[in-house]
Amino acid sequence: MSFQKPPGTQDFLPGSVEKWQFVESKAREICRRYNFREIRTPMFESTELFQRGVGETTDIVEKEMYTFTDRGDRSLTLRPEGTAGAVRAYVENKLYGEPDLTKLYYIGPMFRYERQQAGRYRQFHQFGVEALGAVDPALDAEVIALGYTFYKEVGLTGVTVEINSVGTPEVRAAFRARLLEFLNPKRELLCKDCQSRIDRNPLRVLDCKTDQKHFEDAPSILDSLDEYCQQHFEALQRHLTAMEVPFRVNSRLVRGLDYYTLTAFEYKCEGIGAIDTIGGGGRYNGLVAEIGGPDQPGVGLGLGLERTVMLLENQQVELPTLHAIDVYMVALGESAEQEITRILHTLRSKGIAAERDYQGRKMKAQMKSADRLQARYTAILGDDELARGEIALKEMATGQQRFVPISQLADELLK
């Protein structure tokens, strides 16, 4: 019997996983500079958490969740996104009691049962941040800038930012009435998903990728904003301009989750197929209270790492070369073989990445192995060199070779 990975999943093999390590390390470094701290939450949660947090009329809850009943007859769901779990942890662990803002980030797998597309998988990975405890539009701008900085510093070009205001629940209620007047006469022209959403959540209809041609004259939510929402949105734009983050206002942008209020935003980049959205987020001022916490505001983002890596490959971005091995040890002779074992362990204990041959290959084959591993140096020890207490150290990039005392090999490599 032969086994294959489940549909919509992938294996990350040596040679490509280093790209992921680079992207993840860049995300962690940027979060350190922006003062976001890492959080790790379970990969499955109570199904009700996502129903209440994400929204029962969203595609995620209606069609895409991996839900199962455990042996305790509890309904659990593999997390389809990161915000609900992070906010649940914020509430359960009473992080709202801290005097400062709570600024969190996470990197990890998410799960959605959806049609496979370029850069979209059923097990996928997100880098996300959540900032809880303030409604200041400067914080929204900071989160947007963090995501833009991430894409810029990994080396991507052509990334654009689109922003919108989706108002407050009161604003959306007024806009909903205007939107229904526009949509109801077109009901029969729309796809089945849109027809089912018109009465339950008409704002989601504008997010449909199939029926955009029918929405050219649709009313704009920006025309329905009250004074507070308008001021918040204008301040957001001023902050983004001050930080030199380029953006475009898109009044159709509503995002696919129900918890957003005020700010909504997306990052877009061409080169990965018909759907060019590579990340996004927004403000969610009612979510903490919705899942049982105090009424604390929040704003966050989620960036798809599969699409990031795919764009890096498509744009042929040259990533920093990371030498997997500092030194490859070559032994010639029985006594040298024994000594290499000791030296190898000593080097590794001092933080030096080292490797050797375990297959009894000749020196030429071992040197080829060192080259494949991109070793910076090879250290060659024969019985004669061992008798003199020396080892030959060869720099692979230049081919220069010199002898150093065995007792000083680690110091020479650490230089």
Short mmCIF file of C-alpha atoms in Angstrom, two decimals:
data_model
loop_
_atom_site.label_atom_id
_atom_site.label_comp_id
_atom_site.label_asym_id
_atom_site.label_seq_id
_atom_site.Cartn_x
_atom_site.Cartn_y
_atom_site.Cartn_z
CA MET A 1 0.00 0.00 0.00
CA SER A 2 1.34 3.45 -0.89
CA PHE A 3 0.33 6.56 1.03
CA GLN A 4 0.04 10.13 -0.20
CA LYS A 5 -0.48 13.39 1.62
CA PRO A 6 -4.13 14.50 1.95
CA PRO A 7 -5.49 16.80 -0.79
CA GLY A 8 -4.77 20.45 -0.11
CA THR A 9 -1.69 19.80 2.02
CA GLN A 10 2.02 19.89 1.22
CA ASP A 11 5.37 18.58 2.40
CA PHE A 12 8.06 21.14 3.18
CA LEU A 13 11.31 19.47 2.16
CA PRO A 14 14.94 20.46 2.77
CA GLY A 15 15.93 22.92 0.07
CA SER A 16 12.59 24.74 0.15
CA VAL A 17 11.89 24.85 3.88
CA GLU A 18 14.76 27.33 4.24
CA LYS A 19 12.59 29.90 2.43
CA TRP A 20 9.94 29.41 5.08
CA GLN A 21 12.51 29.79 7.83
CA PHE A 22 13.65 33.07 6.30
CA VAL A 23 10.09 34.41 6.02
CA GLU A 24 9.20 33.35 9.57
CA SER A 25 12.40 34.81 11.04
CA LYS A 26 11.70 38.10 9.26
CA ALA A 27 8.19 38.15 10.74
CA ARG A 28 9.56 37.57 14.24
CA GLU A 29 12.20 40.25 13.83
CA ILE A 30 9.68 42.85 12.65
CA CYS A 31 7.34 42.00 15.53
CA ARG A 32 10.23 42.51 17.97
CA ARG A 33 10.77 46.00 16.56
CA TYR A 34 7.04 46.80 16.78
CA ASN A 35 6.84 45.36 20.34
CA PHE A 36 4.47 42.47 19.57
CA ARG A 37 4.94 39.35 21.70
CA GLU A 38 4.37 35.79 20.51
CA ILE A 39 1.32 33.76 21.51
CA ARG A 40 0.68 30.09 20.74
CA THR A 41 -2.88 28.80 20.95
CA PRO A 42 -4.40 25.33 20.31
CA MET A 43 -4.93 24.22 16.73
CA PHE A 44 -8.50 23.28 17.62
CA GLU A 45 -11.09 25.15 19.67
CA SER A 46 -14.76 24.95 20.58
CA THR A 47 -16.82 25.17 17.39
CA GLU A 48 -19.00 27.83 18.99
CA LEU A 49 -15.99 30.13 19.33
CA PHE A 50 -15.68 30.41 15.56
CA GLN A 51 -19.45 30.57 15.03
CA ARG A 52 -19.72 33.52 17.41
CA GLY A 53 -16.46 35.19 16.48
CA VAL A 54 -16.13 34.69 12.73
CA GLY A 55 -19.87 34.81 11.94
CA GLU A 56 -22.40 32.13 11.03
CA THR A 57 -23.07 33.62 7.58
CA THR A 58 -19.45 33.64 6.47
CA ASP A 59 -18.09 31.15 3.94
CA ILE A 60 -15.67 29.91 6.59
CA VAL A 61 -18.39 28.82 9.02
CA GLU A 62 -20.93 27.74 6.39
CA LYS A 63 -18.65 25.74 4.10
CA GLU A 64 -15.02 25.49 5.12
CA MET A 65 -14.56 24.42 8.75
CA TYR A 66 -13.10 21.06 9.74
CA THR A 67 -15.47 20.18 12.60
CA PHE A 68 -15.60 16.95 14.59
CA THR A 69 -17.10 15.55 17.78
CA ASP A 70 -14.58 14.25 20.30
CA ARG A 71 -15.01 11.35 22.70
CA GLY A 72 -16.48 13.69 25.28
CA ASP A 73 -19.27 14.56 22.81
CA ARG A 74 -17.85 18.10 22.38
CA SER A 75 -17.95 19.85 19.01
CA LEU A 76 -14.44 21.00 18.13
CA THR A 77 -13.07 22.71 15.04
CA LEU A 78 -9.58 22.99 13.59
CA ARG A 79 -8.85 26.70 13.64
CA PRO A 80 -9.74 28.34 10.29
CA GLU A 81 -8.14 31.66 11.30
CA GLY A 82 -6.08 33.02 14.18
CA THR A 83 -7.95 35.98 15.66
CA ALA A 84 -10.75 34.12 17.47
CA GLY A 85 -8.31 31.85 19.31
CA ALA A 86 -6.00 34.73 20.22
CA VAL A 87 -8.91 36.78 21.58
CA ARG A 88 -10.21 33.74 23.49
CA ALA A 89 -6.76 33.42 25.13
CA TYR A 90 -6.77 37.17 25.85
CA VAL A 91 -10.11 36.83 27.68
CA GLU A 92 -9.46 33.50 29.42
CA ASN A 93 -6.06 34.59 30.74
CA LYS A 94 -7.29 38.09 31.68
CA LEU A 95 -4.60 39.84 29.64
CA TYR A 96 -6.93 42.84 29.58
CA GLY A 97 -5.89 43.43 33.20
CA GLU A 98 -2.42 44.57 32.11
CA PRO A 99 -1.90 48.36 32.22
CA ASP A 100 -0.43 48.55 28.71
CA LEU A 101 -1.78 47.53 25.33
CA THR A 102 -1.75 43.81 24.62
CA LYS A 103 0.19 43.31 21.36
CA LEU A 104 0.39 39.68 20.21
CA TYR A 105 1.61 37.80 17.16
CA TYR A 106 1.39 34.19 15.99
CA ILE A 107 2.74 32.03 13.19
CA GLY A 108 1.16 28.67 12.48
CA PRO A 109 -1.15 26.38 10.49
CA MET A 110 -4.83 27.07 9.83
CA PHE A 111 -7.38 24.74 8.23
CA ARG A 112 -10.17 25.38 5.73
CA TYR A 113 -11.91 22.93 3.45
CA GLU A 114 -12.02 24.95 0.23
CA ARG A 115 -11.35 24.58 -3.46
CA GLN A 116 -7.64 24.42 -4.14
CA GLN A 117 -6.21 27.41 -6.00
CA ALA A 118 -2.77 28.89 -6.60
CA GLY A 119 -1.19 29.49 -3.22
CA ARG A 120 -4.30 28.30 -1.35
CA TYR A 121 -4.34 25.05 0.61
CA ARG A 122 -6.60 23.26 3.07
CA GLN A 123 -3.82 23.34 5.60
CA PHE A 124 -2.20 26.73 5.20
CA HIS A 125 -0.03 28.99 7.33
CA GLN A 126 -0.58 32.51 8.57
CA PHE A 127 1.46 35.18 10.24
CA GLY A 128 -0.91 37.32 12.26
CA VAL A 129 -0.85 40.13 14.80
CA GLU A 130 -3.48 41.38 17.24
CA ALA A 131 -3.38 44.67 19.18
CA LEU A 132 -6.01 44.96 21.91
CA GLY A 133 -6.95 47.79 24.26
CA ALA A 134 -7.11 50.98 22.16
CA VAL A 135 -9.31 52.46 19.43
CA ASP A 136 -6.74 55.04 18.27
CA PRO A 137 -6.55 55.06 14.43
CA ALA A 138 -2.77 55.38 14.82
CA LEU A 139 -2.80 51.79 16.05
CA ASP A 140 -4.70 50.67 12.93
CA ALA A 141 -2.06 52.45 10.84
CA GLU A 142 0.72 50.77 12.81
CA VAL A 143 -0.71 47.31 12.12
CA ILE A 144 -1.11 48.09 8.41
CA ALA A 145 2.45 49.45 8.31
CA LEU A 146 3.77 46.33 10.03
CA GLY A 147 2.31 44.12 7.31
CA TYR A 148 3.58 46.38 4.54
CA THR A 149 7.04 46.42 6.14
CA PHE A 150 7.03 42.62 6.28
CA TYR A 151 6.34 42.28 2.55
CA LYS A 152 8.91 44.95 1.75
CA GLU A 153 11.67 43.46 3.88
CA VAL A 154 11.27 39.89 2.62
CA GLY A 155 11.95 41.39 -0.81
CA LEU A 156 8.56 41.50 -2.57
CA THR A 157 7.74 44.27 -5.02
CA GLY A 158 4.39 45.43 -6.35
CA VAL A 159 2.50 45.01 -3.05
CA THR A 160 -0.36 47.51 -2.69
CA VAL A 161 -2.58 48.39 0.28
CA GLU A 162 -6.33 48.90 0.00
CA ILE A 163 -8.35 50.34 2.89
CA ASN A 164 -11.98 50.99 3.69
CA SER A 165 -14.20 51.83 6.62
CA VAL A 166 -17.04 49.42 7.36
CA GLY A 167 -18.36 51.69 10.08
CA THR A 168 -20.07 50.69 13.32
CA PRO A 169 -23.04 48.31 13.70
CA GLU A 170 -25.33 51.36 13.66
CA VAL A 171 -23.79 52.70 10.46
CA ARG A 172 -24.00 49.31 8.82
CA ALA A 173 -27.67 48.98 9.77
CA ALA A 174 -28.46 52.23 7.94
CA PHE A 175 -26.31 51.25 4.98
CA ARG A 176 -27.94 47.82 4.91
CA ALA A 177 -31.32 49.40 4.16
CA ARG A 178 -29.86 51.41 1.25
CA LEU A 179 -28.03 48.37 -0.06
CA LEU A 180 -31.13 46.17 0.01
CA GLU A 181 -32.99 48.73 -2.10
CA PHE A 182 -30.22 48.36 -4.67
CA LEU A 183 -29.83 44.56 -4.49
CA ASN A 184 -33.42 43.30 -4.36
CA PRO A 185 -34.26 44.17 -7.99
CA LYS A 186 -31.11 42.30 -9.07
CA ARG A 187 -31.72 39.23 -6.91
CA GLU A 188 -32.43 36.83 -9.78
CA LEU A 189 -29.27 37.91 -11.64
CA LEU A 190 -26.97 37.00 -8.78
CA CYS A 191 -25.29 33.72 -7.95
CA LYS A 192 -26.86 31.35 -5.43
CA ASP A 193 -24.48 32.38 -2.66
CA CYS A 194 -25.37 36.04 -3.11
CA GLN A 195 -29.09 35.24 -3.20
CA SER A 196 -28.83 33.45 0.13
CA ARG A 197 -26.81 36.30 1.67
CA ILE A 198 -29.01 39.22 0.62
CA ASP A 199 -31.38 38.84 3.54
CA ARG A 200 -28.87 37.56 6.12
CA ASN A 201 -25.78 39.68 5.45
CA PRO A 202 -26.07 41.90 2.36
CA LEU A 203 -22.67 43.55 2.87
CA ARG A 204 -21.06 40.19 2.13
CA VAL A 205 -22.72 40.24 -1.28
CA LEU A 206 -20.37 43.06 -2.35
CA ASP A 207 -17.45 40.75 -1.56
CA CYS A 208 -18.55 38.22 -4.20
CA LYS A 209 -15.92 37.69 -6.89
CA THR A 210 -18.48 36.34 -9.39
CA ASP A 211 -21.07 39.13 -9.51
CA GLN A 212 -18.95 42.30 -9.44
CA LYS A 213 -20.35 43.39 -12.81
CA HIS A 214 -23.77 43.82 -11.17
CA PHE A 215 -22.45 46.13 -8.44
CA GLU A 216 -20.99 48.96 -10.49
CA ASP A 217 -23.66 51.43 -9.30
CA ALA A 218 -23.96 50.05 -5.77
CA PRO A 219 -24.12 52.62 -2.96
CA SER A 220 -20.88 53.20 -1.05
CA ILE A 221 -20.71 52.65 2.68
CA LEU A 222 -18.41 55.66 2.84
CA ASP A 223 -21.45 57.84 2.07
CA SER A 224 -23.20 56.41 5.14
CA LEU A 225 -20.44 56.97 7.73
CA ASP A 226 -21.34 59.08 10.75
CA GLU A 227 -19.03 61.84 11.99
CA TYR A 228 -17.07 59.56 14.35
CA CYS A 229 -16.41 56.91 11.68
CA GLN A 230 -15.48 59.57 9.14
CA GLN A 231 -13.00 61.20 11.50
CA HIS A 232 -11.47 57.84 12.40
CA PHE A 233 -11.05 56.94 8.71
CA GLU A 234 -9.54 60.32 7.83
CA ALA A 235 -7.10 60.07 10.74
CA LEU A 236 -6.07 56.59 9.59
CA GLN A 237 -5.22 57.98 6.16
CA ARG A 238 -3.19 60.81 7.67
CA HIS A 239 -1.15 58.35 9.76
CA LEU A 240 -0.48 56.09 6.77
CA THR A 241 0.60 59.10 4.72
CA ALA A 242 2.94 60.22 7.52
CA MET A 243 4.54 56.75 7.54
CA GLU A 244 4.82 56.79 3.73
CA VAL A 245 2.72 53.65 3.38
CA PRO A 246 1.06 53.87 -0.05
CA PHE A 247 -2.65 53.01 -0.04
CA ARG A 248 -5.83 53.18 -2.09
CA VAL A 249 -9.36 53.61 -0.75
CA ASN A 250 -11.65 50.78 -1.94
CA SER A 251 -15.24 51.34 -0.84
CA ARG A 252 -16.22 47.77 -1.87
CA LEU A 253 -13.75 46.13 0.50
CA VAL A 254 -15.68 44.41 3.31
CA ARG A 255 -13.48 41.35 4.10
CA GLY A 256 -14.93 37.87 4.63
CA LEU A 257 -15.39 37.96 8.41
CA ASP A 258 -18.29 39.43 10.39
CA TYR A 259 -16.34 40.88 13.30
CA TYR A 260 -14.83 43.90 11.53
CA THR A 261 -15.73 47.47 12.54
CA LEU A 262 -14.33 50.77 11.24
CA THR A 263 -11.06 49.84 9.48
CA ALA A 264 -10.79 47.04 6.93
CA PHE A 265 -7.75 46.55 4.71
CA GLU A 266 -6.08 44.14 2.29
CA TYR A 267 -2.67 43.66 0.71
CA LYS A 268 -2.67 42.79 -2.98
CA CYS A 269 0.01 41.63 -5.40
CA GLU A 270 -0.24 40.24 -8.92
CA GLY A 271 1.46 37.02 -9.93
CA ILE A 272 -0.42 34.26 -8.09
CA GLY A 273 -3.50 33.73 -10.20
CA ALA A 274 -6.93 35.33 -10.42
CA ILE A 275 -7.18 36.14 -6.70
CA ASP A 276 -4.51 38.70 -5.89
CA THR A 277 -5.20 39.21 -2.17
CA ILE A 278 -2.23 38.02 -0.10
CA GLY A 279 -3.24 39.26 3.34
CA GLY A 280 -5.57 41.56 5.19
CA GLY A 281 -7.22 42.50 8.43
CA GLY A 282 -9.13 45.18 10.25
CA ARG A 283 -10.55 46.48 13.49
CA TYR A 284 -12.89 44.35 15.61
CA ASN A 285 -14.20 46.46 18.49
CA GLY A 286 -17.05 44.15 19.48
CA LEU A 287 -15.32 40.76 19.28
CA VAL A 288 -13.88 40.60 22.81
CA ALA A 289 -17.29 41.24 24.37
CA GLU A 290 -18.94 38.82 21.92
CA ILE A 291 -16.90 35.91 23.26
CA GLY A 292 -17.37 36.74 26.92
CA GLY A 293 -14.76 39.35 27.78
CA PRO A 294 -14.93 43.05 28.66
CA ASP A 295 -15.74 45.50 25.89
CA GLN A 296 -12.16 45.98 24.69
CA PRO A 297 -11.32 47.22 21.16
CA GLY A 298 -8.87 45.42 18.91
CA VAL A 299 -7.23 45.48 15.50
CA GLY A 300 -5.20 42.85 13.68
CA LEU A 301 -4.08 41.24 10.46
CA GLY A 302 -3.43 37.82 8.93
CA LEU A 303 -0.92 37.26 6.13
CA GLY A 304 -0.82 34.08 4.06
CA LEU A 305 2.67 32.60 4.08
CA GLU A 306 2.06 30.19 1.17
CA ARG A 307 1.32 33.12 -1.10
CA THR A 308 4.29 35.05 0.26
CA VAL A 309 6.68 32.20 -0.55
CA MET A 310 5.09 31.67 -3.96
CA LEU A 311 5.52 35.35 -4.83
CA LEU A 312 9.14 35.27 -3.69
CA GLU A 313 9.71 32.40 -6.11
CA ASN A 314 7.76 34.01 -8.96
CA GLN A 315 9.59 37.31 -8.54
CA GLN A 316 12.88 35.38 -8.32
CA VAL A 317 13.85 37.17 -5.14
CA GLU A 318 17.35 36.17 -4.12
CA LEU A 319 17.20 35.26 -0.46
CA PRO A 320 20.20 35.56 1.86
CA THR A 321 22.45 32.50 1.60
CA LEU A 322 22.48 30.59 4.84
CA HIS A 323 25.33 28.10 5.11
CA ALA A 324 23.79 24.97 6.55
CA ILE A 325 27.20 23.68 7.61
CA ASP A 326 30.18 25.60 8.96
CA VAL A 327 32.65 22.76 8.47
CA TYR A 328 32.67 19.31 6.91
CA MET A 329 35.10 16.89 8.59
CA VAL A 330 37.09 14.49 6.41
CA ALA A 331 39.04 11.63 8.02
CA LEU A 332 41.75 9.64 6.26
CA GLY A 333 42.91 6.66 8.28
CA GLU A 334 41.65 4.59 11.19
CA SER A 335 43.17 6.74 13.95
CA ALA A 336 41.92 9.91 12.27
CA GLU A 337 38.41 8.42 12.08
CA GLN A 338 38.41 7.96 15.84
CA GLU A 339 39.69 11.48 16.49
CA ILE A 340 37.16 13.04 14.11
CA THR A 341 34.34 11.71 16.31
CA ARG A 342 35.75 13.59 19.30
CA ILE A 343 36.46 16.79 17.35
CA LEU A 344 32.98 16.79 15.78
CA HIS A 345 31.28 16.62 19.16
CA THR A 346 33.51 19.37 20.55
CA LEU A 347 32.75 21.71 17.66
CA ARG A 348 29.00 21.18 17.92
CA SER A 349 29.06 21.80 21.67
CA LYS A 350 30.62 25.21 20.93
CA GLY A 351 27.84 26.21 18.53
CA ILE A 352 29.55 25.24 15.27
CA ALA A 353 27.49 23.39 12.64
CA ALA A 354 29.58 20.39 11.58
CA GLU A 355 29.10 17.18 9.60
CA ARG A 356 31.12 14.12 8.52
CA ASP A 357 30.84 11.05 6.32
CA TYR A 358 29.28 7.87 7.74
CA GLN A 359 29.23 5.83 4.52
CA GLY A 360 32.90 4.98 4.11
CA ARG A 361 33.28 7.06 0.96
CA LYS A 362 36.58 8.13 -0.56
CA MET A 363 37.91 11.68 -0.10
CA LYS A 364 36.67 12.89 -3.50
CA ALA A 365 33.09 11.82 -2.71
CA GLN A 366 33.30 13.42 0.72
CA MET A 367 34.42 16.74 -0.80
CA LYS A 368 31.46 16.63 -3.18
CA SER A 369 29.20 16.07 -0.18
CA ALA A 370 30.72 19.12 1.54
CA ASP A 371 30.02 21.17 -1.58
CA ARG A 372 26.39 20.00 -1.77
CA LEU A 373 25.93 20.99 1.88
CA GLN A 374 27.37 24.45 1.11
CA ALA A 375 29.94 23.99 3.87
CA ARG A 376 32.09 27.07 4.43
CA TYR A 377 35.12 24.94 5.27
CA THR A 378 36.36 21.39 5.10
CA ALA A 379 38.71 20.12 7.79
CA ILE A 380 40.86 17.20 6.59
CA LEU A 381 42.61 14.95 9.10
CA GLY A 382 44.95 12.14 8.17
CA ASP A 383 47.01 9.92 10.46
CA ASP A 384 50.16 11.97 9.69
CA GLU A 385 48.46 15.25 10.58
CA LEU A 386 47.09 13.63 13.72
CA ALA A 387 50.58 12.65 14.78
CA ARG A 388 51.66 16.31 14.41
CA GLY A 389 48.55 17.58 16.23
CA GLU A 390 47.40 19.51 13.14
CA ILE A 391 44.43 19.53 10.79
CA ALA A 392 44.13 20.95 7.25
CA LEU A 393 41.46 23.67 7.02
CA LYS A 394 40.23 24.52 3.52
CA GLU A 395 38.00 27.47 2.68
CA MET A 396 35.55 26.19 0.07
CA ALA A 397 34.86 29.54 -1.62
CA THR A 398 38.52 30.30 -2.37
CA GLY A 399 40.17 26.89 -2.23
CA GLN A 400 42.83 28.24 0.15
CA GLN A 401 44.14 25.66 2.62
CA ARG A 402 46.25 25.97 5.74
CA PHE A 403 47.19 23.85 8.73
CA VAL A 404 45.99 24.76 12.23
CA PRO A 405 46.53 23.01 15.57
CA ILE A 406 43.66 20.64 16.34
CA SER A 407 43.24 22.31 19.74
CA GLN A 408 42.63 25.69 18.01
CA LEU A 409 40.25 24.50 15.28
CA ALA A 410 37.10 25.68 17.06
CA ASP A 411 38.59 29.14 17.70
CA GLU A 412 39.62 29.46 14.05
CA LEU A 413 36.12 28.55 12.85
CA LEU A 414 34.46 30.91 15.31
CA LYS A 415 36.50 33.81 13.94
#
